[in-house]
Amino acid sequence: MTDALDKTYDPSAIETRWYEFWESNGHFAPSGEGTPYSIMIPPPNVTGSLHMGHAFQDTIMDALIRHRRMLGHDTLWQVGTDHAGIATQMLVERQLLASDISRHDLGRERFLEKVWEWKNTSGGMITEQLRRMGASVDWSRERFTMDDGCSRAVQEVFIRLFDQGLIYRGQRLVNWDPVLHTAISDLEVVSEQEQGSLWHFRYPLSDSSGHLVVATTRPETMLGDTAVAVHPEDERYSHLIGKTVALPLTDREIPIIADSYVDPEFGTGCVKITPAHDFNDYAMGERHCLPMINIFTKDAKLNDVVPETYRGMDRFDAREKIIIDLEALNLLEKIDPHTLKVPRGDRSGVVIEPLLTDQWFVAVETLSKPAIEAVENGSIRFVPKQWENTYYAWMRDLKDWCISRQLWWGHRIPAFYDDAGTIYVAESEEAARKKYSLAPDISLTQDEDVLDTWFSSALWTFSTLGWPDDTDTLKRYHPTSVLVTGFDIIFFWVARMIMMTLKFTGEVPFKTVYVHGLVRDAEGQKMSKSKGNVLDPIDLIDGISLEDLLEKRTGTLMQPQMREKIINTTKRQFPDGLQSYGTDALRFTFCSLASTGRDINFDVGRIEGYRNFCNKLWNATRFVMMKIDGHTLDELDTTHMTVFDRWIRSSLQATESKVAQAIESYRLDLASQAIYEFVWNEYCDWYLELTKPILADGGASKETQAATRRTLVGVLETILRLAHPLIPYITEELWQQVAPLIGRGGDTVSKAPYPISDASEVDTLAEADVEWMKSVIVAVRTIRGELNLSPGKEIPMMLAGGTSGDRDRLARLESLIVPLAKLSEIRFQDVNDPIPASSTQLIGQLEVHVPIAGLIDVEAEVTRLEKQVKKLEGDIRGLDGKLNNPGFTNKAPADVVERERGRLAEAEAQLAKITVAIHELRRG
RNA sequence: GGGUGGAUAGCUCAGUUGGAAGAGCAUCGCCCUUACAAGGCGAGGGUCGGGGGUUCGAGCCCCUCUCCACCCACCA
């Protein structure tokens, strides 16, 4: 406890030590007392590693939780990971593939064993990294979306929804990923603009009276065409409606139909209709009762429905062949270049194929209504508010949610089929037999599919608290207080959580949704592996050499042509790699960038500045410890406080209320700014300096020195508590040394009371005195700076003009101004005393002169003052105009008019004084 | 096609019911001052994207235009 602090702050020397201390002492567990406050961590993928987005988000949550914990609330930060169906299955499959094994070689059961094995050995990386961030989650309650409890909740929800008819199974056109061999939801499809072609083909009329030209971006689907559509009012084609065309390359005749969906302006105005492979065509097919011909296998190869020559071909090979074949038949009219949106699976990156398959769906309509209302009536509030509109827009146009996935890793659908295909839904085969009173000789097989990962995530706030049991934790911590999340998963997760939670608990999952922005690189580019601009939060904490950083950024590159560029940019940006900044600096940076919901551009310059801030705090503590060394600290004797003591304590109150208000309104940027300014610009720059002359030998009375020491430590101790939610490690380290000095015990600062602004400490008089004194000192320093006088050189100062208040203050503060401004003397000139040629600064009506006889270039000083004259003249013109405008004087509030009058008077007086000063200089 | 956010100092961004434009970093001076050179003290730098309107008064409110980013949507 009494170890001397090192001269330089070294985060690596303290951080892990304190985390182990907090965790092993159970300081993060809910206290069970006080107002409950709970946050559910958005469960990171168990396959994941911590990226900047996590680090940002975790910092916000941790700051909120630590703040409440110190306020004495009963805080639960629930931690856990997500099984991430597709991602995890892909990862383990890839590993197996290295040994040339496919999951089918192993079979379902053994494959799942492998996945669990992987999860148990390697799945903990992200939770270790979470610890590095200082996240004060309750590890004793760590959960996993596929643990027994969550799985039970998933089954229960599925069964209840099915029994109520809100989950159904049916054959629908869904987004099919031909590589992963599974359906995916609309949200998992990303469509990007890509360069393609628009092929124009002639479809001969069956009566040989000519042909129609259809335009398509997907020629291969023509084998599944079951109609050609035109707009009903398109005069070019109206006479053909009802006729048929002979579909080339097949022996089928398909009708020409009319549908107003067709845009006559686009292409030729004729659309080939493939109901089984296009969502629009599917809808049209239903409207016109067209046959739906599926021409693809699950690999997106052509199936046996198509003419023999195309069977078994990949869809893109078939495209080439069909184009060639049609051209050979002289049916290719032309090819236009065309940009189009190509839908790809967000995981696999392959082109999605709309495919007719049997899938499970959640009927969302009855669930979405209360979910919309919960936001409308304010039960759930979005911060920033504009996201509510995004939420409404999506919720009001919601399609049924496809929840089945043709994967192995995930929650297996609790549905069983008999030989006739009848569906029985129950948690097990045994339960199904009982529930549906099935004879023992009826054989049942379980559905092969698993559920969309987001299905279990949707239950996260209550499944982790013990639901479906009516547990005490559920009662106490649900609804949770706030959800902290990125906008990218509002639809995936937030909306679905709201629907499911309202349905099954009758409560909202959270009262507030705090939506933060994306973390981008310094140029505002999205961080991505392929761009090679990814920063790893752990590297910012620990530092990384240029060599290792280059290896990281180029080691597993998909597009090798980017390699050179990435190497160059990285070398230019980080010629020496990354320094070790520590967790606290990283966290403080995130906080200071966390303004209202906009994306943040992460610039390493910022983190460096905040690391310096930590160093500042560190050294301020060293200073205080040195000043205290050898003295005992009694209770604060308020009668012996100096004006500075009263000023800094007063200013601290203002900071405390700013910080409290900022955190409560989720403005961690404002909180960090308030702390930064107070610590650096007031406590360090002024207060510590002001204590030096007082604490010097013979500087002040014993009692005054004691009060100063007590204030020095007291304010610092408060600062450490105030800053702890943002920068937990350094504040713990320092607090452990500082707090005992004033008898503030406690195991950890993380459970010490959070500072609350105390109005009785506010002292406006002291604030005014100190502000005045600061401006006098700054005036002298400015003169010094302008005249290039060395800071150490003692110079005389003369004051003139000013009010009786100025004189009064001088009398009280003179002895402190002299050493701080490095003055040889201070003289107050009377009205009639001559002022020698000097450099002049004005503080209101008070003139600060430093005689410059022989010291400097008179012309330079004159030029400087003339610049001020110009500015003042401008100000006066503006103020004059304003005050001579009856519109202003009549309509503006009296206090505003009064203020402007005051400004005018002051500017005029200043102008007069400067004019005199210039005159003196010229003469002298 | 619809929607959202943004444009303020060289860079990254604050600016809370409209009342004389701010911070950090960068730049330029002067200082190795016994807490801190990861520091101290000073200085320079902005017709707040363009145009119009409301108002005594606009970075802020209204209209319009330009540019950037993102989201949603079924143009083959």
PDB file of N, CA and C (backbone and C1' of nucleotides) in Angstrom, chain A residues 215 261 263 266 280 595 598 601 606 611-612 615-616 619 622 667 680 781 885 887-888 891 893 899 903, chain B residues 5-6 12-15 19-20 24 29 33 35-43 56 69 73-76:
ATOM      1  N   ALA A 215     -36.273  -9.910 -71.793  1.00  0.00           N
ATOM      2  CA  ALA A 215     -34.960  -9.519 -71.266  1.00  0.00           C
ATOM      3  C   ALA A 215     -34.783 -10.174 -69.906  1.00  0.00           C
ATOM      4  N   TYR A 261     -47.725  -5.667 -62.759  1.00  0.00           N
ATOM      5  CA  TYR A 261     -46.404  -5.598 -62.137  1.00  0.00           C
ATOM      6  C   TYR A 261     -45.340  -5.241 -63.182  1.00  0.00           C
ATOM      7  N   ASP A 263     -43.210  -3.550 -65.855  1.00  0.00           N
ATOM      8  CA  ASP A 263     -42.923  -2.163 -66.208  1.00  0.00           C
ATOM      9  C   ASP A 263     -42.665  -2.097 -67.708  1.00  0.00           C
ATOM     10  N   PHE A 266     -39.175  -0.887 -68.975  1.00  0.00           N
ATOM     11  CA  PHE A 266     -37.922  -1.591 -68.732  1.00  0.00           C
ATOM     12  C   PHE A 266     -37.725  -2.702 -69.770  1.00  0.00           C
ATOM     13  N   ASN A 280     -40.532 -12.402 -57.117  1.00  0.00           N
ATOM     14  CA  ASN A 280     -41.602 -11.690 -57.812  1.00  0.00           C
ATOM     15  C   ASN A 280     -42.401 -12.637 -58.674  1.00  0.00           C
ATOM     16  N   SER A 595     -20.334   9.986 -28.891  1.00  0.00           N
ATOM     17  CA  SER A 595     -21.407  10.972 -28.940  1.00  0.00           C
ATOM     18  C   SER A 595     -22.610  10.361 -29.652  1.00  0.00           C
ATOM     19  N   ARG A 598     -23.582   8.366 -33.499  1.00  0.00           N
ATOM     20  CA  ARG A 598     -22.995   8.368 -34.837  1.00  0.00           C
ATOM     21  C   ARG A 598     -21.756   7.483 -34.857  1.00  0.00           C
ATOM     22  N   ASN A 601     -14.823   7.473 -35.749  1.00  0.00           N
ATOM     23  CA  ASN A 601     -13.591   7.221 -36.498  1.00  0.00           C
ATOM     24  C   ASN A 601     -12.465   7.122 -35.490  1.00  0.00           C
ATOM     25  N   ARG A 606      -5.919  10.064 -30.848  1.00  0.00           N
ATOM     26  CA  ARG A 606      -6.801  10.280 -29.709  1.00  0.00           C
ATOM     27  C   ARG A 606      -6.395   9.416 -28.518  1.00  0.00           C
ATOM     28  N   ARG A 611      -3.991   8.372 -23.180  1.00  0.00           N
ATOM     29  CA  ARG A 611      -2.967   7.683 -22.392  1.00  0.00           C
ATOM     30  C   ARG A 611      -2.179   8.748 -21.605  1.00  0.00           C
ATOM     31  N   ASN A 612      -1.909   9.850 -22.283  1.00  0.00           N
ATOM     32  CA  ASN A 612      -1.213  10.935 -21.591  1.00  0.00           C
ATOM     33  C   ASN A 612      -2.034  11.452 -20.415  1.00  0.00           C
ATOM     34  N   ASN A 615      -1.458   9.265 -17.596  1.00  0.00           N
ATOM     35  CA  ASN A 615      -0.149   9.572 -17.047  1.00  0.00           C
ATOM     36  C   ASN A 615      -0.202  10.827 -16.176  1.00  0.00           C
ATOM     37  N   LYS A 616      -1.001  11.784 -16.627  1.00  0.00           N
ATOM     38  CA  LYS A 616      -1.163  13.027 -15.876  1.00  0.00           C
ATOM     39  C   LYS A 616      -1.760  12.732 -14.505  1.00  0.00           C
ATOM     40  N   ASN A 619       0.764  11.093 -12.283  1.00  0.00           N
ATOM     41  CA  ASN A 619       1.777  11.975 -11.738  1.00  0.00           C
ATOM     42  C   ASN A 619       1.215  12.981 -10.755  1.00  0.00           C
ATOM     43  N   ARG A 622       1.290  11.180  -7.681  1.00  0.00           N
ATOM     44  CA  ARG A 622       2.659  11.159  -7.138  1.00  0.00           C
ATOM     45  C   ARG A 622       2.962  12.458  -6.415  1.00  0.00           C
ATOM     46  N   ARG A 667     -24.380  10.106 -22.345  1.00  0.00           N
ATOM     47  CA  ARG A 667     -23.401  10.922 -23.062  1.00  0.00           C
ATOM     48  C   ARG A 667     -22.040  10.744 -22.399  1.00  0.00           C
ATOM     49  N   TRP A 680      -7.239  17.974 -15.605  1.00  0.00           N
ATOM     50  CA  TRP A 680      -6.063  18.560 -16.231  1.00  0.00           C
ATOM     51  C   TRP A 680      -6.041  20.082 -16.078  1.00  0.00           C
ATOM     52  N   ARG A 781       1.539  36.220 -18.317  1.00  0.00           N
ATOM     53  CA  ARG A 781       2.159  35.162 -19.135  1.00  0.00           C
ATOM     54  C   ARG A 781       2.051  35.483 -20.622  1.00  0.00           C
ATOM     55  N   ASN A 885     -30.690  49.856 -33.021  1.00  0.00           N
ATOM     56  CA  ASN A 885     -31.826  49.268 -33.731  1.00  0.00           C
ATOM     57  C   ASN A 885     -32.996  49.145 -32.765  1.00  0.00           C
ATOM     58  N   GLY A 887     -35.722  47.825 -33.104  1.00  0.00           N
ATOM     59  CA  GLY A 887     -36.261  46.456 -33.119  1.00  0.00           C
ATOM     60  C   GLY A 887     -35.613  45.627 -32.029  1.00  0.00           C
ATOM     61  N   PHE A 888     -34.288  45.795 -31.886  1.00  0.00           N
ATOM     62  CA  PHE A 888     -33.578  45.003 -30.891  1.00  0.00           C
ATOM     63  C   PHE A 888     -33.920  45.465 -29.478  1.00  0.00           C
ATOM     64  N   LYS A 891     -37.606  44.594 -28.616  1.00  0.00           N
ATOM     65  CA  LYS A 891     -38.108  43.216 -28.616  1.00  0.00           C
ATOM     66  C   LYS A 891     -37.261  42.220 -27.835  1.00  0.00           C
ATOM     67  N   PRO A 893     -35.178  40.547 -24.869  1.00  0.00           N
ATOM     68  CA  PRO A 893     -35.359  40.574 -23.420  1.00  0.00           C
ATOM     69  C   PRO A 893     -34.423  41.597 -22.777  1.00  0.00           C
ATOM     70  N   ARG A 899     -26.941  43.316 -21.280  1.00  0.00           N
ATOM     71  CA  ARG A 899     -25.637  42.677 -21.468  1.00  0.00           C
ATOM     72  C   ARG A 899     -24.899  43.316 -22.647  1.00  0.00           C
ATOM     73  N   ARG A 903     -21.354  45.303 -22.749  1.00  0.00           N
ATOM     74  CA  ARG A 903     -20.261  44.937 -23.661  1.00  0.00           C
ATOM     75  C   ARG A 903     -19.764  46.132 -24.423  1.00  0.00           C
TER      76      ARG A 903
ATOM     77  P     G B   5     -32.522  11.971 -39.200  1.00  0.00           P
ATOM     78  O5'   G B   5     -30.937  11.788 -39.209  1.00  0.00           O
ATOM     79  C5'   G B   5     -30.295  11.081 -38.156  1.00  0.00           C
ATOM     80  C4'   G B   5     -28.860  10.832 -38.508  1.00  0.00           C
ATOM     81  C3'   G B   5     -28.029  12.059 -38.811  1.00  0.00           C
ATOM     82  O3'   G B   5     -27.607  12.727 -37.641  1.00  0.00           O
ATOM     83  C1'   G B   5     -27.619  10.439 -40.455  1.00  0.00           C
ATOM     84  P     G B   6     -27.446  14.330 -37.714  1.00  0.00           P
ATOM     85  O5'   G B   6     -26.186  14.500 -38.684  1.00  0.00           O
ATOM     86  C5'   G B   6     -24.893  14.163 -38.227  1.00  0.00           C
ATOM     87  C4'   G B   6     -23.911  14.113 -39.368  1.00  0.00           C
ATOM     88  C3'   G B   6     -23.510  15.448 -39.973  1.00  0.00           C
ATOM     89  O3'   G B   6     -22.589  16.137 -39.165  1.00  0.00           O
ATOM     90  C1'   G B   6     -23.841  13.875 -41.692  1.00  0.00           C
ATOM     91  P     U B  12     -11.283  14.305 -40.825  1.00  0.00           P
ATOM     92  O5'   U B  12     -11.423  13.947 -39.272  1.00  0.00           O
ATOM     93  C5'   U B  12     -11.004  12.683 -38.795  1.00  0.00           C
ATOM     94  C4'   U B  12     -11.330  12.559 -37.335  1.00  0.00           C
ATOM     95  C3'   U B  12     -12.772  12.904 -36.957  1.00  0.00           C
ATOM     96  O3'   U B  12     -13.660  11.841 -37.227  1.00  0.00           O
ATOM     97  C1'   U B  12     -11.280  13.945 -35.438  1.00  0.00           C
ATOM     98  P     C B  13     -15.215  12.134 -37.347  1.00  0.00           P
ATOM     99  O5'   C B  13     -15.519  12.662 -35.883  1.00  0.00           O
ATOM    100  C5'   C B  13     -16.568  13.567 -35.634  1.00  0.00           C
ATOM    101  C4'   C B  13     -16.365  14.090 -34.243  1.00  0.00           C
ATOM    102  C3'   C B  13     -17.476  14.975 -33.707  1.00  0.00           C
ATOM    103  O3'   C B  13     -18.527  14.178 -33.192  1.00  0.00           O
ATOM    104  C1'   C B  13     -15.397  15.977 -33.257  1.00  0.00           C
ATOM    105  P     A B  14     -19.961  14.763 -33.041  1.00  0.00           P
ATOM    106  O5'   A B  14     -19.822  15.403 -31.594  1.00  0.00           O
ATOM    107  C5'   A B  14     -19.947  16.781 -31.431  1.00  0.00           C
ATOM    108  C4'   A B  14     -19.718  17.132 -29.998  1.00  0.00           C
ATOM    109  C3'   A B  14     -20.728  18.142 -29.474  1.00  0.00           C
ATOM    110  O3'   A B  14     -21.856  17.514 -28.923  1.00  0.00           O
ATOM    111  C1'   A B  14     -18.554  18.966 -29.152  1.00  0.00           C
ATOM    112  P     G B  15     -23.297  17.890 -29.417  1.00  0.00           P
ATOM    113  O5'   G B  15     -23.329  19.466 -29.205  1.00  0.00           O
ATOM    114  C5'   G B  15     -23.250  20.015 -27.895  1.00  0.00           C
ATOM    115  C4'   G B  15     -23.062  21.494 -27.976  1.00  0.00           C
ATOM    116  C3'   G B  15     -24.115  22.251 -28.781  1.00  0.00           C
ATOM    117  O3'   G B  15     -25.267  22.501 -28.008  1.00  0.00           O
ATOM    118  C1'   G B  15     -21.978  22.962 -29.444  1.00  0.00           C
ATOM    119  P     G B  19     -28.732  30.678 -27.923  1.00  0.00           P
ATOM    120  O5'   G B  19     -28.562  32.251 -28.081  1.00  0.00           O
ATOM    121  C5'   G B  19     -27.536  32.756 -28.914  1.00  0.00           C
ATOM    122  C4'   G B  19     -27.245  34.196 -28.547  1.00  0.00           C
ATOM    123  C3'   G B  19     -26.733  34.413 -27.129  1.00  0.00           C
ATOM    124  O3'   G B  19     -25.808  35.473 -27.174  1.00  0.00           O
ATOM    125  C1'   G B  19     -28.668  35.694 -27.473  1.00  0.00           C
ATOM    126  P     A B  20     -24.444  35.319 -26.373  1.00  0.00           P
ATOM    127  O5'   A B  20     -23.690  35.383 -27.700  1.00  0.00           O
ATOM    128  C5'   A B  20     -22.934  34.864 -28.518  1.00  0.00           C
ATOM    129  C4'   A B  20     -22.365  35.978 -29.378  1.00  0.00           C
ATOM    130  C3'   A B  20     -21.033  35.564 -29.939  1.00  0.00           C
ATOM    131  O3'   A B  20     -21.305  35.019 -31.219  1.00  0.00           O
ATOM    132  C1'   A B  20     -20.954  37.765 -29.028  1.00  0.00           C
ATOM    133  P     G B  24      -7.717  21.636 -25.529  1.00  0.00           P
ATOM    134  O5'   G B  24      -7.581  20.178 -26.158  1.00  0.00           O
ATOM    135  C5'   G B  24      -7.718  19.013 -25.331  1.00  0.00           C
ATOM    136  C4'   G B  24      -7.651  17.783 -26.196  1.00  0.00           C
ATOM    137  C3'   G B  24      -6.440  17.716 -27.123  1.00  0.00           C
ATOM    138  O3'   G B  24      -5.315  17.178 -26.462  1.00  0.00           O
ATOM    139  C1'   G B  24      -8.399  17.275 -28.365  1.00  0.00           C
ATOM    140  P     G B  29       9.004  27.442 -34.788  1.00  0.00           P
ATOM    141  O5'   G B  29       8.961  28.820 -34.029  1.00  0.00           O
ATOM    142  C5'   G B  29       9.501  28.868 -32.763  1.00  0.00           C
ATOM    143  C4'   G B  29       9.037  30.119 -32.066  1.00  0.00           C
ATOM    144  C3'   G B  29       9.529  30.128 -30.639  1.00  0.00           C
ATOM    145  O3'   G B  29      10.818  30.684 -30.606  1.00  0.00           O
ATOM    146  C1'   G B  29       7.205  30.413 -30.648  1.00  0.00           C
ATOM    147  P     U B  33      14.000  22.704 -16.150  1.00  0.00           P
ATOM    148  O5'   U B  33      13.459  24.139 -15.737  1.00  0.00           O
ATOM    149  C5'   U B  33      14.000  24.772 -14.605  1.00  0.00           C
ATOM    150  C4'   U B  33      12.943  24.851 -13.525  1.00  0.00           C
ATOM    151  C3'   U B  33      12.268  23.531 -13.116  1.00  0.00           C
ATOM    152  O3'   U B  33      12.388  23.352 -11.718  1.00  0.00           O
ATOM    153  C1'   U B  33      10.645  25.190 -13.742  1.00  0.00           C
ATOM    154  P     A B  35       7.800  19.039  -8.082  1.00  0.00           P
ATOM    155  O5'   A B  35       7.017  17.772  -8.633  1.00  0.00           O
ATOM    156  C5'   A B  35       7.383  16.454  -8.207  1.00  0.00           C
ATOM    157  C4'   A B  35       6.613  15.474  -9.027  1.00  0.00           C
ATOM    158  C3'   A B  35       6.808  15.645 -10.536  1.00  0.00           C
ATOM    159  O3'   A B  35       7.939  14.926 -10.959  1.00  0.00           O
ATOM    160  C1'   A B  35       4.491  15.516 -10.023  1.00  0.00           C
ATOM    161  P     C B  36       8.741  15.395 -12.260  1.00  0.00           P
ATOM    162  O5'   C B  36       7.756  15.006 -13.455  1.00  0.00           O
ATOM    163  C5'   C B  36       7.548  13.633 -13.790  1.00  0.00           C
ATOM    164  C4'   C B  36       6.395  13.536 -14.760  1.00  0.00           C
ATOM    165  C3'   C B  36       6.596  14.285 -16.081  1.00  0.00           C
ATOM    166  O3'   C B  36       7.316  13.488 -17.010  1.00  0.00           O
ATOM    167  C1'   C B  36       4.444  14.748 -15.195  1.00  0.00           C
ATOM    168  P     A B  37       8.659  13.953 -17.657  1.00  0.00           P
ATOM    169  O5'   A B  37       8.462  14.279 -19.193  1.00  0.00           O
ATOM    170  C5'   A B  37       7.215  14.331 -19.858  1.00  0.00           C
ATOM    171  C4'   A B  37       7.524  14.727 -21.289  1.00  0.00           C
ATOM    172  C3'   A B  37       8.733  14.019 -21.890  1.00  0.00           C
ATOM    173  O3'   A B  37       8.452  13.668 -23.237  1.00  0.00           O
ATOM    174  C1'   A B  37       9.021  16.362 -22.009  1.00  0.00           C
ATOM    175  P     A B  38       8.027  12.190 -23.602  1.00  0.00           P
ATOM    176  O5'   A B  38       6.436  12.149 -23.440  1.00  0.00           O
ATOM    177  C5'   A B  38       5.545  12.565 -24.507  1.00  0.00           C
ATOM    178  C4'   A B  38       4.177  12.639 -23.906  1.00  0.00           C
ATOM    179  C3'   A B  38       4.227  13.304 -22.543  1.00  0.00           C
ATOM    180  O3'   A B  38       3.592  14.558 -22.379  1.00  0.00           O
ATOM    181  C1'   A B  38       3.536  10.985 -22.370  1.00  0.00           C
ATOM    182  P     G B  39       2.314  15.129 -22.627  1.00  0.00           P
ATOM    183  O5'   G B  39       2.179  16.154 -21.418  1.00  0.00           O
ATOM    184  C5'   G B  39       2.436  15.740 -20.086  1.00  0.00           C
ATOM    185  C4'   G B  39       3.349  16.688 -19.365  1.00  0.00           C
ATOM    186  C3'   G B  39       3.105  18.177 -19.563  1.00  0.00           C
ATOM    187  O3'   G B  39       1.951  18.605 -18.890  1.00  0.00           O
ATOM    188  C1'   G B  39       5.401  17.779 -19.635  1.00  0.00           C
ATOM    189  P     G B  40       1.116  19.824 -19.498  1.00  0.00           P
ATOM    190  O5'   G B  40       2.026  21.055 -19.099  1.00  0.00           O
ATOM    191  C5'   G B  40       2.296  21.318 -17.737  1.00  0.00           C
ATOM    192  C4'   G B  40       3.146  22.542 -17.623  1.00  0.00           C
ATOM    193  C3'   G B  40       2.614  23.767 -18.347  1.00  0.00           C
ATOM    194  O3'   G B  40       1.608  24.408 -17.594  1.00  0.00           O
ATOM    195  C1'   G B  40       4.889  23.504 -18.842  1.00  0.00           C
ATOM    196  P     C B  41       0.381  25.066 -18.323  1.00  0.00           P
ATOM    197  O5'   C B  41       1.036  26.387 -18.917  1.00  0.00           O
ATOM    198  C5'   C B  41       1.672  27.287 -18.040  1.00  0.00           C
ATOM    199  C4'   C B  41       2.336  28.361 -18.833  1.00  0.00           C
ATOM    200  C3'   C B  41       1.493  28.957 -19.952  1.00  0.00           C
ATOM    201  O3'   C B  41       0.543  29.864 -19.449  1.00  0.00           O
ATOM    202  C1'   C B  41       3.663  28.528 -20.757  1.00  0.00           C
ATOM    203  P     G B  42      -0.793  30.120 -20.246  1.00  0.00           P
ATOM    204  O5'   G B  42      -0.098  30.764 -21.513  1.00  0.00           O
ATOM    205  C5'   G B  42      -0.702  31.668 -22.295  1.00  0.00           C
ATOM    206  C4'   G B  42       0.289  32.194 -23.292  1.00  0.00           C
ATOM    207  C3'   G B  42      -0.274  32.250 -24.692  1.00  0.00           C
ATOM    208  O3'   G B  42      -1.118  33.369 -24.837  1.00  0.00           O
ATOM    209  C1'   G B  42       1.863  31.288 -24.778  1.00  0.00           C
ATOM    210  P     A B  43      -2.464  33.223 -25.664  1.00  0.00           P
ATOM    211  O5'   A B  43      -1.891  33.244 -27.152  1.00  0.00           O
ATOM    212  C5'   A B  43      -1.103  34.334 -27.590  1.00  0.00           C
ATOM    213  C4'   A B  43      -0.531  34.042 -28.948  1.00  0.00           C
ATOM    214  C3'   A B  43      -1.558  33.686 -30.017  1.00  0.00           C
ATOM    215  O3'   A B  43      -2.137  34.843 -30.577  1.00  0.00           O
ATOM    216  C1'   A B  43       0.234  32.145 -30.089  1.00  0.00           C
ATOM    217  P     C B  56     -38.800  40.993 -35.657  1.00  0.00           P
ATOM    218  O5'   C B  56     -37.295  41.440 -35.419  1.00  0.00           O
ATOM    219  C5'   C B  56     -36.833  42.706 -35.897  1.00  0.00           C
ATOM    220  C4'   C B  56     -35.462  42.988 -35.333  1.00  0.00           C
ATOM    221  C3'   C B  56     -34.449  41.858 -35.515  1.00  0.00           C
ATOM    222  O3'   C B  56     -33.836  41.925 -36.789  1.00  0.00           O
ATOM    223  C1'   C B  56     -34.410  42.594 -33.274  1.00  0.00           C
ATOM    224  P     A B  69     -19.836   7.766 -50.320  1.00  0.00           P
ATOM    225  O5'   A B  69     -20.408   7.328 -48.899  1.00  0.00           O
ATOM    226  C5'   A B  69     -19.517   7.115 -47.810  1.00  0.00           C
ATOM    227  C4'   A B  69     -20.302   6.914 -46.546  1.00  0.00           C
ATOM    228  C3'   A B  69     -21.343   5.811 -46.589  1.00  0.00           C
ATOM    229  O3'   A B  69     -20.778   4.526 -46.440  1.00  0.00           O
ATOM    230  C1'   A B  69     -22.281   7.733 -45.590  1.00  0.00           C
ATOM    231  P     A B  73     -35.490  -5.168 -47.290  1.00  0.00           P
ATOM    232  O5'   A B  73     -36.300  -4.589 -48.545  1.00  0.00           O
ATOM    233  C5'   A B  73     -37.610  -4.080 -48.367  1.00  0.00           C
ATOM    234  C4'   A B  73     -38.131  -3.549 -49.668  1.00  0.00           C
ATOM    235  C3'   A B  73     -37.726  -4.314 -50.921  1.00  0.00           C
ATOM    236  O3'   A B  73     -38.477  -5.496 -51.105  1.00  0.00           O
ATOM    237  C1'   A B  73     -37.467  -2.014 -51.304  1.00  0.00           C
ATOM    238  P     C B  74     -37.755  -6.725 -51.768  1.00  0.00           P
ATOM    239  O5'   C B  74     -37.302  -6.236 -53.194  1.00  0.00           O
ATOM    240  C5'   C B  74     -36.731  -7.167 -54.107  1.00  0.00           C
ATOM    241  C4'   C B  74     -37.480  -7.176 -55.408  1.00  0.00           C
ATOM    242  C3'   C B  74     -37.705  -5.807 -56.034  1.00  0.00           C
ATOM    243  O3'   C B  74     -36.571  -5.440 -56.791  1.00  0.00           O
ATOM    244  C1'   C B  74     -39.737  -7.012 -56.063  1.00  0.00           C
ATOM    245  P     C B  75     -35.924  -4.024 -56.629  1.00  0.00           P
ATOM    246  O5'   C B  75     -35.025  -3.952 -57.914  1.00  0.00           O
ATOM    247  C5'   C B  75     -35.519  -3.271 -59.071  1.00  0.00           C
ATOM    248  C4'   C B  75     -36.277  -4.203 -59.941  1.00  0.00           C
ATOM    249  C3'   C B  75     -35.620  -4.529 -61.277  1.00  0.00           C
ATOM    250  O3'   C B  75     -34.918  -5.763 -61.229  1.00  0.00           O
ATOM    251  C1'   C B  75     -37.695  -3.488 -61.650  1.00  0.00           C
ATOM    252  P     A B  76     -33.439  -5.809 -61.885  1.00  0.00           P
ATOM    253  O5'   A B  76     -33.339  -7.139 -62.775  1.00  0.00           O
ATOM    254  C5'   A B  76     -34.154  -7.295 -63.886  1.00  0.00           C
ATOM    255  C4'   A B  76     -35.109  -8.426 -63.591  1.00  0.00           C
ATOM    256  C3'   A B  76     -34.846  -9.665 -64.441  1.00  0.00           C
ATOM    257  O3'   A B  76     -35.085 -10.837 -63.684  1.00  0.00           O
ATOM    258  C1'   A B  76     -36.934  -8.663 -65.032  1.00  0.00           C
TER     259        A B  76
END
